[in-house]
Amino acid sequence: MTSVRALLRVGPAVDLSGIDPRSTPGLPGRKVTGDDVKGWAREQLTPLGAELARHQEMLYAAAKASGDKRRLLLVLQAMDCGGKDGTIKKVAGAMNPLGLHIVAFGPPTEEERRHDFLWRIRRALPAAGRVGAFNRSHYEDVLVARVDSLVTERTWKSRYWQINGFEQELVNNGYALVKVMLQISYEEQRARLLERLTDPTKHWKYNPADVDARARWADYQAAYQDALSRCGTDHAPWYVVPGDRKWYRDWAVANLVLETFRDMHLSYPKPDFDLEEERRRLAADRESPLVRA
Ligand code: AMP
Ligand code: MG
């Protein structure tokens, strides 16, 4: 099968307007999926999830058993209603909560604003052996910070290389980064915002400020394009996942994470005790000391 990473990876020349949010790159043809493509993709989440869970367990075990410093960090960025929460639910949700470290970033608190923009990010990093997922990230500091002029142009421009240096440091310290932008269309965002107004169980997700951000759509796309092209590096590439079809989005992100896991060549740690000896000890204590007493 073709690598989903190879298909979705974007380089310095990325043109976001050329990516169709309704497209489904890498999905096998009808011969494999049958006519119900959506149903097929949804079903695949079960075996994909099992594989993700197995890899997560090996990562966790390696850290516990031998002090392996590796970890995986999924960074999700998208416009409002882009599907960040849903993706975390479906993809991270397949793994063991004990080994997960999920963090959502909102506007910086007063304390956070007293530090440099990477301060709160460093504090939220997953420990060795864990799988982290960021719902928004340090990239907000070159996205909303730029579009809303929260800092000067000079400041946000200097952040691209700071981010590249930071991510290089993470990779050098055993992090595998999976940076994903979920790309939805302007029309799909409207539909999802309307859905939030229509369905009383979704009212809580609606934020009037999202419509203000929506009005700056083109500015956000330009900011995303710069972030992706300047910070899409060999050690920490960016992937753009077409996001209008939720079933494709979940399937694609699960594959991106799984392919990254496979590249880590994880395995279950060898025991640091004598298996035969331990078996003998257990065989020898068949009779309970309580019974003997
Ligand atoms: P939500 O993801 O819907 O909970 O919204 C979080 C909000 O926090 C979004 O409007 C983001 O633009 C905002 N946000 C996240 N990070 C930053 C940041 N570094 N500076 C300013 N606003 C931010
Ligand atoms: Mg929101």
PDB file of C-alpha atoms and ligand atoms in Angstrom:
ATOM      1  CA  MET A   1       0.000   0.000   0.000  1.00  0.00           C
ATOM      2  CA  THR A   2       1.228   3.537  -0.714  1.00  0.00           C
ATOM      3  CA  SER A   3       2.287   5.446   2.339  1.00  0.00           C
ATOM      4  CA  VAL A   4      -0.342   7.935   3.498  1.00  0.00           C
ATOM      5  CA  ARG A   5       2.489  10.027   4.863  1.00  0.00           C
ATOM      6  CA  ALA A   6       4.086  10.329   1.448  1.00  0.00           C
ATOM      7  CA  LEU A   7       0.761  11.374  -0.071  1.00  0.00           C
ATOM      8  CA  LEU A   8      -0.202  13.967   2.533  1.00  0.00           C
ATOM      9  CA  ARG A   9       3.167  15.471   3.329  1.00  0.00           C
ATOM     10  CA  VAL A  10       3.556  19.062   2.195  1.00  0.00           C
ATOM     11  CA  GLY A  11       6.785  20.859   1.368  1.00  0.00           C
ATOM     12  CA  PRO A  12       7.977  24.458   1.189  1.00  0.00           C
ATOM     13  CA  ALA A  13       5.962  25.025  -1.999  1.00  0.00           C
ATOM     14  CA  VAL A  14       2.646  23.988  -0.439  1.00  0.00           C
ATOM     15  CA  ASP A  15      -0.411  25.642  -2.010  1.00  0.00           C
ATOM     16  CA  LEU A  16      -3.348  25.157   0.339  1.00  0.00           C
ATOM     17  CA  SER A  17      -5.861  26.363  -2.228  1.00  0.00           C
ATOM     18  CA  GLY A  18      -4.832  23.440  -4.405  1.00  0.00           C
ATOM     19  CA  ILE A  19      -5.841  20.851  -1.801  1.00  0.00           C
ATOM     20  CA  ASP A  20      -9.440  19.668  -2.145  1.00  0.00           C
ATOM     21  CA  PRO A  21     -10.947  19.252   1.361  1.00  0.00           C
ATOM     22  CA  ARG A  22     -13.355  16.651  -0.025  1.00  0.00           C
ATOM     23  CA  SER A  23     -10.619  14.503  -1.564  1.00  0.00           C
ATOM     24  CA  THR A  24      -9.529  11.152  -0.111  1.00  0.00           C
ATOM     25  CA  PRO A  25      -5.856  10.542  -1.027  1.00  0.00           C
ATOM     26  CA  GLY A  26      -4.566   7.056  -0.380  1.00  0.00           C
ATOM     27  CA  LEU A  27      -7.949   5.423   0.115  1.00  0.00           C
ATOM     28  CA  PRO A  28      -7.980   2.137  -1.809  1.00  0.00           C
ATOM     29  CA  GLY A  29     -10.264   1.721  -4.824  1.00  0.00           C
ATOM     30  CA  ARG A  30     -13.759   0.247  -4.904  1.00  0.00           C
ATOM     31  CA  LYS A  31     -12.355  -3.230  -5.485  1.00  0.00           C
ATOM     32  CA  VAL A  32     -11.088  -3.122  -1.910  1.00  0.00           C
ATOM     33  CA  THR A  33     -13.669  -0.896  -0.249  1.00  0.00           C
ATOM     34  CA  GLY A  34     -16.823  -2.012  -2.057  1.00  0.00           C
ATOM     35  CA  ASP A  35     -19.489   0.592  -2.806  1.00  0.00           C
ATOM     36  CA  ASP A  36     -19.830   1.754   0.793  1.00  0.00           C
ATOM     37  CA  VAL A  37     -16.532   3.629   0.986  1.00  0.00           C
ATOM     38  CA  LYS A  38     -17.518   5.475   4.136  1.00  0.00           C
ATOM     39  CA  GLY A  39     -18.574   2.258   5.877  1.00  0.00           C
ATOM     40  CA  TRP A  40     -15.323   0.621   4.847  1.00  0.00           C
ATOM     41  CA  ALA A  41     -13.197   3.486   6.210  1.00  0.00           C
ATOM     42  CA  ARG A  42     -15.157   3.489   9.476  1.00  0.00           C
ATOM     43  CA  GLU A  43     -14.668  -0.277   9.849  1.00  0.00           C
ATOM     44  CA  GLN A  44     -10.934   0.049   9.256  1.00  0.00           C
ATOM     45  CA  LEU A  45     -10.653   2.114  12.418  1.00  0.00           C
ATOM     46  CA  THR A  46     -11.058  -1.062  14.463  1.00  0.00           C
ATOM     47  CA  PRO A  47      -7.978  -2.922  13.150  1.00  0.00           C
ATOM     48  CA  LEU A  48      -6.060   0.362  12.810  1.00  0.00           C
ATOM     49  CA  GLY A  49      -6.928   1.209  16.401  1.00  0.00           C
ATOM     50  CA  ALA A  50      -5.751  -2.202  17.597  1.00  0.00           C
ATOM     51  CA  GLU A  51      -2.418  -1.687  15.854  1.00  0.00           C
ATOM     52  CA  LEU A  52      -2.095   1.805  17.325  1.00  0.00           C
ATOM     53  CA  ALA A  53      -2.805   0.398  20.783  1.00  0.00           C
ATOM     54  CA  ARG A  54      -0.204  -2.359  20.342  1.00  0.00           C
ATOM     55  CA  HIS A  55       2.457   0.149  19.314  1.00  0.00           C
ATOM     56  CA  GLN A  56       1.540   2.488  22.144  1.00  0.00           C
ATOM     57  CA  GLU A  57       1.931  -0.394  24.585  1.00  0.00           C
ATOM     58  CA  MET A  58       5.372  -1.291  23.219  1.00  0.00           C
ATOM     59  CA  LEU A  59       6.443   2.350  23.513  1.00  0.00           C
ATOM     60  CA  TYR A  60       5.190   2.491  27.102  1.00  0.00           C
ATOM     61  CA  ALA A  61       6.826  -0.823  27.975  1.00  0.00           C
ATOM     62  CA  ALA A  62      10.172   0.224  26.508  1.00  0.00           C
ATOM     63  CA  ALA A  63      10.211   3.365  28.652  1.00  0.00           C
ATOM     64  CA  LYS A  64       9.281   1.404  31.768  1.00  0.00           C
ATOM     65  CA  ALA A  65      11.601  -1.534  31.249  1.00  0.00           C
ATOM     66  CA  SER A  66      14.723   0.053  29.870  1.00  0.00           C
ATOM     67  CA  GLY A  67      14.416   3.803  30.183  1.00  0.00           C
ATOM     68  CA  ASP A  68      13.786   4.248  26.446  1.00  0.00           C
ATOM     69  CA  LYS A  69      13.310   7.992  25.964  1.00  0.00           C
ATOM     70  CA  ARG A  70      11.155   7.841  22.872  1.00  0.00           C
ATOM     71  CA  ARG A  71       7.642   9.263  22.622  1.00  0.00           C
ATOM     72  CA  LEU A  72       5.194  10.341  19.949  1.00  0.00           C
ATOM     73  CA  LEU A  73       3.492  13.699  19.724  1.00  0.00           C
ATOM     74  CA  LEU A  74       0.518  14.359  17.470  1.00  0.00           C
ATOM     75  CA  VAL A  75       0.039  18.073  16.815  1.00  0.00           C
ATOM     76  CA  LEU A  76      -3.382  19.015  15.443  1.00  0.00           C
ATOM     77  CA  GLN A  77      -4.182  22.341  13.889  1.00  0.00           C
ATOM     78  CA  ALA A  78      -7.309  23.422  12.039  1.00  0.00           C
ATOM     79  CA  MET A  79      -9.781  26.233  11.652  1.00  0.00           C
ATOM     80  CA  ASP A  80     -12.741  26.147  14.057  1.00  0.00           C
ATOM     81  CA  CYS A  81     -14.957  23.105  13.387  1.00  0.00           C
ATOM     82  CA  GLY A  82     -12.015  21.551  11.580  1.00  0.00           C
ATOM     83  CA  GLY A  83     -12.362  18.293  13.508  1.00  0.00           C
ATOM     84  CA  LYS A  84      -9.523  18.394  16.022  1.00  0.00           C
ATOM     85  CA  ASP A  85     -11.662  17.108  18.900  1.00  0.00           C
ATOM     86  CA  GLY A  86     -13.277  14.411  16.788  1.00  0.00           C
ATOM     87  CA  THR A  87      -9.914  13.192  15.516  1.00  0.00           C
ATOM     88  CA  ILE A  88      -8.508  12.924  19.029  1.00  0.00           C
ATOM     89  CA  LYS A  89     -11.611  11.021  20.136  1.00  0.00           C
ATOM     90  CA  LYS A  90     -11.323   8.519  17.293  1.00  0.00           C
ATOM     91  CA  VAL A  91      -7.561   8.122  16.927  1.00  0.00           C
ATOM     92  CA  ALA A  92      -6.202   8.666  20.439  1.00  0.00           C
ATOM     93  CA  GLY A  93      -9.373   7.046  21.761  1.00  0.00           C
ATOM     94  CA  ALA A  94      -8.185   3.741  20.361  1.00  0.00           C
ATOM     95  CA  MET A  95      -5.201   3.748  22.710  1.00  0.00           C
ATOM     96  CA  ASN A  96      -4.792   3.107  26.444  1.00  0.00           C
ATOM     97  CA  PRO A  97      -5.674   6.295  28.383  1.00  0.00           C
ATOM     98  CA  LEU A  98      -2.858   5.494  30.853  1.00  0.00           C
ATOM     99  CA  GLY A  99      -0.262   6.142  28.178  1.00  0.00           C
ATOM    100  CA  LEU A 100      -1.881   9.219  26.678  1.00  0.00           C
ATOM    101  CA  HIS A 101      -1.164  12.859  27.372  1.00  0.00           C
ATOM    102  CA  ILE A 102      -3.748  15.098  25.731  1.00  0.00           C
ATOM    103  CA  VAL A 103      -3.584  18.868  25.981  1.00  0.00           C
ATOM    104  CA  ALA A 104      -5.733  21.614  24.440  1.00  0.00           C
ATOM    105  CA  PHE A 105      -4.341  25.118  24.114  1.00  0.00           C
ATOM    106  CA  GLY A 106      -6.552  28.177  24.420  1.00  0.00           C
ATOM    107  CA  PRO A 107      -5.630  31.838  24.738  1.00  0.00           C
ATOM    108  CA  PRO A 108      -2.579  32.101  27.011  1.00  0.00           C
ATOM    109  CA  THR A 109      -3.255  32.843  30.662  1.00  0.00           C
ATOM    110  CA  GLU A 110      -1.773  35.862  32.346  1.00  0.00           C
ATOM    111  CA  GLU A 111       1.021  33.732  33.744  1.00  0.00           C
ATOM    112  CA  GLU A 112       1.736  32.156  30.364  1.00  0.00           C
ATOM    113  CA  ARG A 113       1.908  35.576  28.769  1.00  0.00           C
ATOM    114  CA  ARG A 114       4.692  36.511  31.148  1.00  0.00           C
ATOM    115  CA  HIS A 115       6.892  33.841  29.527  1.00  0.00           C
ATOM    116  CA  ASP A 116       8.049  33.183  25.992  1.00  0.00           C
ATOM    117  CA  PHE A 117       5.501  31.449  23.749  1.00  0.00           C
ATOM    118  CA  LEU A 118       7.150  28.027  24.011  1.00  0.00           C
ATOM    119  CA  TRP A 119       7.072  27.970  27.815  1.00  0.00           C
ATOM    120  CA  ARG A 120       3.603  26.493  28.150  1.00  0.00           C
ATOM    121  CA  ILE A 121       4.297  24.075  25.310  1.00  0.00           C
ATOM    122  CA  ARG A 122       7.398  22.666  27.018  1.00  0.00           C
ATOM    123  CA  ARG A 123       5.409  22.130  30.201  1.00  0.00           C
ATOM    124  CA  ALA A 124       2.787  20.172  28.290  1.00  0.00           C
ATOM    125  CA  LEU A 125       5.132  17.730  26.552  1.00  0.00           C
ATOM    126  CA  PRO A 126       4.504  13.997  27.026  1.00  0.00           C
ATOM    127  CA  ALA A 127       6.925  12.023  29.202  1.00  0.00           C
ATOM    128  CA  ALA A 128       9.040   9.219  27.750  1.00  0.00           C
ATOM    129  CA  GLY A 129       6.914   6.296  26.612  1.00  0.00           C
ATOM    130  CA  ARG A 130       3.761   8.373  26.284  1.00  0.00           C
ATOM    131  CA  VAL A 131       1.736   9.402  23.279  1.00  0.00           C
ATOM    132  CA  GLY A 132       0.891  13.087  23.358  1.00  0.00           C
ATOM    133  CA  ALA A 133      -1.813  14.885  21.413  1.00  0.00           C
ATOM    134  CA  PHE A 134      -1.989  18.655  21.136  1.00  0.00           C
ATOM    135  CA  ASN A 135      -5.315  20.224  20.247  1.00  0.00           C
ATOM    136  CA  ARG A 136      -3.811  23.481  18.918  1.00  0.00           C
ATOM    137  CA  SER A 137      -0.197  24.173  19.737  1.00  0.00           C
ATOM    138  CA  HIS A 138       2.741  26.568  19.477  1.00  0.00           C
ATOM    139  CA  TYR A 139       1.571  27.163  15.898  1.00  0.00           C
ATOM    140  CA  GLU A 140      -1.231  29.385  17.213  1.00  0.00           C
ATOM    141  CA  ASP A 141       1.550  31.855  17.923  1.00  0.00           C
ATOM    142  CA  VAL A 142       2.151  32.271  14.197  1.00  0.00           C
ATOM    143  CA  LEU A 143      -1.551  31.904  13.272  1.00  0.00           C
ATOM    144  CA  VAL A 144      -4.041  33.730  15.503  1.00  0.00           C
ATOM    145  CA  ALA A 145      -1.204  35.859  16.905  1.00  0.00           C
ATOM    146  CA  ARG A 146      -0.422  37.023  13.379  1.00  0.00           C
ATOM    147  CA  VAL A 147      -3.971  37.377  12.040  1.00  0.00           C
ATOM    148  CA  ASP A 148      -5.205  39.252  15.120  1.00  0.00           C
ATOM    149  CA  SER A 149      -1.970  41.277  15.411  1.00  0.00           C
ATOM    150  CA  LEU A 150      -1.445  40.113  18.995  1.00  0.00           C
ATOM    151  CA  VAL A 151       2.281  40.685  18.486  1.00  0.00           C
ATOM    152  CA  THR A 152       4.340  42.690  16.024  1.00  0.00           C
ATOM    153  CA  GLU A 153       5.198  41.305  12.597  1.00  0.00           C
ATOM    154  CA  ARG A 154       8.832  41.180  13.631  1.00  0.00           C
ATOM    155  CA  THR A 155       7.898  38.999  16.588  1.00  0.00           C
ATOM    156  CA  TRP A 156       5.771  36.436  14.760  1.00  0.00           C
ATOM    157  CA  LYS A 157       8.274  36.261  11.934  1.00  0.00           C
ATOM    158  CA  SER A 158      11.058  35.391  14.364  1.00  0.00           C
ATOM    159  CA  ARG A 159       8.981  32.522  15.682  1.00  0.00           C
ATOM    160  CA  TYR A 160       9.334  30.285  12.609  1.00  0.00           C
ATOM    161  CA  TRP A 161      12.979  29.614  13.264  1.00  0.00           C
ATOM    162  CA  GLN A 162      12.375  29.378  16.993  1.00  0.00           C
ATOM    163  CA  ILE A 163       9.801  26.676  16.293  1.00  0.00           C
ATOM    164  CA  ASN A 164      12.185  24.852  13.963  1.00  0.00           C
ATOM    165  CA  GLY A 165      14.921  24.923  16.587  1.00  0.00           C
ATOM    166  CA  PHE A 166      12.523  23.748  19.286  1.00  0.00           C
ATOM    167  CA  GLU A 167      11.218  20.874  17.189  1.00  0.00           C
ATOM    168  CA  GLN A 168      14.751  19.861  16.224  1.00  0.00           C
ATOM    169  CA  GLU A 169      15.563  19.675  19.912  1.00  0.00           C
ATOM    170  CA  LEU A 170      12.498  17.495  20.526  1.00  0.00           C
ATOM    171  CA  VAL A 171      13.446  15.113  17.742  1.00  0.00           C
ATOM    172  CA  ASN A 172      17.011  14.915  19.068  1.00  0.00           C
ATOM    173  CA  ASN A 173      15.532  13.922  22.416  1.00  0.00           C
ATOM    174  CA  GLY A 174      13.523  11.010  21.078  1.00  0.00           C
ATOM    175  CA  TYR A 175      10.250  12.627  20.019  1.00  0.00           C
ATOM    176  CA  ALA A 176       8.499  11.527  16.860  1.00  0.00           C
ATOM    177  CA  LEU A 177       6.376  14.447  15.700  1.00  0.00           C
ATOM    178  CA  VAL A 178       3.237  14.047  13.611  1.00  0.00           C
ATOM    179  CA  LYS A 179       2.051  17.522  12.668  1.00  0.00           C
ATOM    180  CA  VAL A 180      -1.348  17.534  11.028  1.00  0.00           C
ATOM    181  CA  MET A 181      -3.427  20.326   9.595  1.00  0.00           C
ATOM    182  CA  LEU A 182      -7.033  19.316   9.054  1.00  0.00           C
ATOM    183  CA  GLN A 183      -8.177  21.260   6.025  1.00  0.00           C
ATOM    184  CA  ILE A 184     -11.911  21.902   5.825  1.00  0.00           C
ATOM    185  CA  SER A 185     -13.652  24.058   3.251  1.00  0.00           C
ATOM    186  CA  TYR A 186     -15.338  27.380   3.937  1.00  0.00           C
ATOM    187  CA  GLU A 187     -18.697  25.794   3.058  1.00  0.00           C
ATOM    188  CA  GLU A 188     -18.146  22.831   5.381  1.00  0.00           C
ATOM    189  CA  GLN A 189     -17.290  25.176   8.236  1.00  0.00           C
ATOM    190  CA  ARG A 190     -20.564  27.023   7.696  1.00  0.00           C
ATOM    191  CA  ALA A 191     -22.469  23.744   7.729  1.00  0.00           C
ATOM    192  CA  ARG A 192     -20.787  22.622  10.951  1.00  0.00           C
ATOM    193  CA  LEU A 193     -21.334  26.000  12.645  1.00  0.00           C
ATOM    194  CA  LEU A 194     -25.019  25.878  11.658  1.00  0.00           C
ATOM    195  CA  GLU A 195     -25.244  22.350  13.035  1.00  0.00           C
ATOM    196  CA  ARG A 196     -23.942  23.659  16.349  1.00  0.00           C
ATOM    197  CA  LEU A 197     -26.743  26.235  16.375  1.00  0.00           C
ATOM    198  CA  THR A 198     -29.409  23.736  15.381  1.00  0.00           C
ATOM    199  CA  ASP A 199     -28.611  20.808  17.671  1.00  0.00           C
ATOM    200  CA  PRO A 200     -29.209  21.736  21.348  1.00  0.00           C
ATOM    201  CA  THR A 201     -26.605  19.161  22.415  1.00  0.00           C
ATOM    202  CA  LYS A 202     -24.039  21.113  20.374  1.00  0.00           C
ATOM    203  CA  HIS A 203     -24.852  24.639  21.507  1.00  0.00           C
ATOM    204  CA  TRP A 204     -22.026  24.454  24.029  1.00  0.00           C
ATOM    205  CA  LYS A 205     -19.553  24.038  21.169  1.00  0.00           C
ATOM    206  CA  TYR A 206     -20.672  27.234  19.479  1.00  0.00           C
ATOM    207  CA  ASN A 207     -18.572  30.310  20.043  1.00  0.00           C
ATOM    208  CA  PRO A 208     -19.670  33.580  18.423  1.00  0.00           C
ATOM    209  CA  ALA A 209     -15.981  34.472  18.101  1.00  0.00           C
ATOM    210  CA  ASP A 210     -15.615  31.632  15.588  1.00  0.00           C
ATOM    211  CA  VAL A 211     -17.624  33.703  13.118  1.00  0.00           C
ATOM    212  CA  ASP A 212     -15.163  36.571  13.553  1.00  0.00           C
ATOM    213  CA  ALA A 213     -12.276  34.228  12.801  1.00  0.00           C
ATOM    214  CA  ARG A 214     -14.245  32.898   9.826  1.00  0.00           C
ATOM    215  CA  ALA A 215     -14.406  36.431   8.420  1.00  0.00           C
ATOM    216  CA  ARG A 216     -10.601  36.361   8.312  1.00  0.00           C
ATOM    217  CA  TRP A 217     -10.519  33.040   6.423  1.00  0.00           C
ATOM    218  CA  ALA A 218      -8.131  34.225   3.697  1.00  0.00           C
ATOM    219  CA  ASP A 219      -5.726  35.711   6.255  1.00  0.00           C
ATOM    220  CA  TYR A 220      -5.747  32.435   8.184  1.00  0.00           C
ATOM    221  CA  GLN A 221      -5.081  30.447   5.034  1.00  0.00           C
ATOM    222  CA  ALA A 222      -2.108  32.700   4.265  1.00  0.00           C
ATOM    223  CA  ALA A 223      -0.810  32.295   7.820  1.00  0.00           C
ATOM    224  CA  TYR A 224      -1.241  28.518   7.641  1.00  0.00           C
ATOM    225  CA  GLN A 225       0.519  28.394   4.316  1.00  0.00           C
ATOM    226  CA  ASP A 226       3.540  30.246   5.708  1.00  0.00           C
ATOM    227  CA  ALA A 227       3.640  28.115   8.860  1.00  0.00           C
ATOM    228  CA  LEU A 228       3.480  24.896   6.866  1.00  0.00           C
ATOM    229  CA  SER A 229       6.064  25.929   4.325  1.00  0.00           C
ATOM    230  CA  ARG A 230       8.514  27.417   6.825  1.00  0.00           C
ATOM    231  CA  CYS A 231       8.179  24.774   9.511  1.00  0.00           C
ATOM    232  CA  GLY A 232       7.703  21.676   7.384  1.00  0.00           C
ATOM    233  CA  THR A 233      11.140  20.182   7.881  1.00  0.00           C
ATOM    234  CA  ASP A 234      12.648  16.756   7.250  1.00  0.00           C
ATOM    235  CA  HIS A 235      12.778  15.971  10.960  1.00  0.00           C
ATOM    236  CA  ALA A 236       9.262  17.318  11.616  1.00  0.00           C
ATOM    237  CA  PRO A 237       7.183  17.377   8.432  1.00  0.00           C
ATOM    238  CA  TRP A 238       3.677  18.773   8.103  1.00  0.00           C
ATOM    239  CA  TYR A 239       0.804  16.761   6.720  1.00  0.00           C
ATOM    240  CA  VAL A 240      -2.403  18.267   5.349  1.00  0.00           C
ATOM    241  CA  VAL A 241      -5.409  15.995   5.778  1.00  0.00           C
ATOM    242  CA  PRO A 242      -8.514  16.847   3.731  1.00  0.00           C
ATOM    243  CA  GLY A 243     -11.133  17.176   6.451  1.00  0.00           C
ATOM    244  CA  ASP A 244     -14.582  17.628   4.977  1.00  0.00           C
ATOM    245  CA  ARG A 245     -15.229  13.894   5.164  1.00  0.00           C
ATOM    246  CA  LYS A 246     -14.847  12.859   8.772  1.00  0.00           C
ATOM    247  CA  TRP A 247     -14.506   9.167   7.959  1.00  0.00           C
ATOM    248  CA  TYR A 248     -11.575   9.892   5.632  1.00  0.00           C
ATOM    249  CA  ARG A 249      -9.980  12.271   8.141  1.00  0.00           C
ATOM    250  CA  ASP A 250      -9.982   9.691  10.944  1.00  0.00           C
ATOM    251  CA  TRP A 251      -8.719   6.927   8.662  1.00  0.00           C
ATOM    252  CA  ALA A 252      -5.936   9.179   7.329  1.00  0.00           C
ATOM    253  CA  VAL A 253      -4.729  10.442  10.714  1.00  0.00           C
ATOM    254  CA  ALA A 254      -4.772   6.902  12.151  1.00  0.00           C
ATOM    255  CA  ASN A 255      -2.563   5.845   9.245  1.00  0.00           C
ATOM    256  CA  LEU A 256      -0.190   8.798   9.680  1.00  0.00           C
ATOM    257  CA  VAL A 257       0.334   7.897  13.322  1.00  0.00           C
ATOM    258  CA  LEU A 258       0.642   4.183  12.628  1.00  0.00           C
ATOM    259  CA  GLU A 259       3.206   4.681   9.864  1.00  0.00           C
ATOM    260  CA  THR A 260       5.214   6.871  12.239  1.00  0.00           C
ATOM    261  CA  PHE A 261       5.011   4.212  14.953  1.00  0.00           C
ATOM    262  CA  ARG A 262       6.202   1.553  12.485  1.00  0.00           C
ATOM    263  CA  ASP A 263       9.233   3.662  11.636  1.00  0.00           C
ATOM    264  CA  MET A 264      10.198   3.557  15.307  1.00  0.00           C
ATOM    265  CA  HIS A 265      10.707  -0.243  15.106  1.00  0.00           C
ATOM    266  CA  LEU A 266       9.282  -0.811  18.558  1.00  0.00           C
ATOM    267  CA  SER A 267       9.291  -4.203  20.217  1.00  0.00           C
ATOM    268  CA  TYR A 268       8.300  -5.671  23.565  1.00  0.00           C
ATOM    269  CA  PRO A 269      11.245  -5.538  25.988  1.00  0.00           C
ATOM    270  CA  LYS A 270      13.081  -8.743  26.881  1.00  0.00           C
ATOM    271  CA  PRO A 271      12.666  -9.777  30.521  1.00  0.00           C
ATOM    272  CA  ASP A 272      15.528  -8.840  32.852  1.00  0.00           C
ATOM    273  CA  PHE A 273      14.859 -11.921  34.986  1.00  0.00           C
ATOM    274  CA  ASP A 274      15.312 -15.656  34.384  1.00  0.00           C
ATOM    275  CA  LEU A 275      12.040 -16.966  32.910  1.00  0.00           C
ATOM    276  CA  GLU A 276      12.803 -20.625  33.785  1.00  0.00           C
ATOM    277  CA  GLU A 277      13.757 -19.774  37.320  1.00  0.00           C
ATOM    278  CA  GLU A 278      10.561 -17.760  37.822  1.00  0.00           C
ATOM    279  CA  ARG A 279       8.475 -20.630  36.403  1.00  0.00           C
ATOM    280  CA  ARG A 280      10.182 -23.025  38.839  1.00  0.00           C
ATOM    281  CA  ARG A 281       9.463 -20.749  41.764  1.00  0.00           C
ATOM    282  CA  LEU A 282       5.789 -20.532  40.879  1.00  0.00           C
ATOM    283  CA  ALA A 283       5.538 -24.300  40.369  1.00  0.00           C
ATOM    284  CA  ALA A 284       7.130 -24.912  43.773  1.00  0.00           C
ATOM    285  CA  ASP A 285       4.568 -22.905  45.711  1.00  0.00           C
ATOM    286  CA  ARG A 286       1.478 -24.830  44.584  1.00  0.00           C
ATOM    287  CA  GLU A 287       0.467 -25.369  48.167  1.00  0.00           C
ATOM    288  CA  SER A 288      -0.739 -22.236  49.847  1.00  0.00           C
ATOM    289  CA  PRO A 289       1.091 -21.310  53.037  1.00  0.00           C
ATOM    290  CA  LEU A 290      -2.389 -20.478  54.426  1.00  0.00           C
ATOM    291  CA  VAL A 291      -3.549 -24.077  53.904  1.00  0.00           C
ATOM    292  CA  ARG A 292      -0.403 -25.493  55.482  1.00  0.00           C
ATOM    293  CA  ALA A 293      -0.764 -23.306  58.546  1.00  0.00           C
TER     294      ALA A 293
HETATM  295  P1  AMP B   1     -11.135  26.130  21.080  1.00  0.00           P
HETATM  296  O1  AMP B   1     -10.065  25.293  20.429  1.00  0.00           O
HETATM  297  O2  AMP B   1     -12.403  26.172  20.290  1.00  0.00           O
HETATM  298  O3  AMP B   1     -11.341  25.785  22.518  1.00  0.00           O
HETATM  299  O4  AMP B   1     -10.611  27.635  21.061  1.00  0.00           O
HETATM  300  C1  AMP B   1      -9.397  27.968  21.598  1.00  0.00           C
HETATM  301  C2  AMP B   1      -9.095  29.411  21.246  1.00  0.00           C
HETATM  302  O5  AMP B   1      -7.842  29.736  21.807  1.00  0.00           O
HETATM  303  C3  AMP B   1      -9.028  29.685  19.767  1.00  0.00           C
HETATM  304  O6  AMP B   1      -9.812  30.783  19.448  1.00  0.00           O
HETATM  305  C4  AMP B   1      -7.559  29.995  19.547  1.00  0.00           C
HETATM  306  O7  AMP B   1      -7.353  30.938  18.534  1.00  0.00           O
HETATM  307  C5  AMP B   1      -7.144  30.535  20.905  1.00  0.00           C
HETATM  308  N1  AMP B   1      -5.698  30.383  21.119  1.00  0.00           N
HETATM  309  C6  AMP B   1      -5.010  29.253  21.212  1.00  0.00           C
HETATM  310  N2  AMP B   1      -3.692  29.498  21.356  1.00  0.00           N
HETATM  311  C7  AMP B   1      -3.550  30.842  21.349  1.00  0.00           C
HETATM  312  C8  AMP B   1      -2.442  31.719  21.445  1.00  0.00           C
HETATM  313  N3  AMP B   1      -1.212  31.257  21.587  1.00  0.00           N
HETATM  314  N4  AMP B   1      -2.681  33.040  21.405  1.00  0.00           N
HETATM  315  C9  AMP B   1      -3.939  33.502  21.281  1.00  0.00           C
HETATM  316  N5  AMP B   1      -5.030  32.732  21.177  1.00  0.00           N
HETATM  317  C10 AMP B   1      -4.850  31.414  21.215  1.00  0.00           C
HETATM  318 MG    MG B   2     -13.844  26.627  18.988  1.00  0.00          MG
END
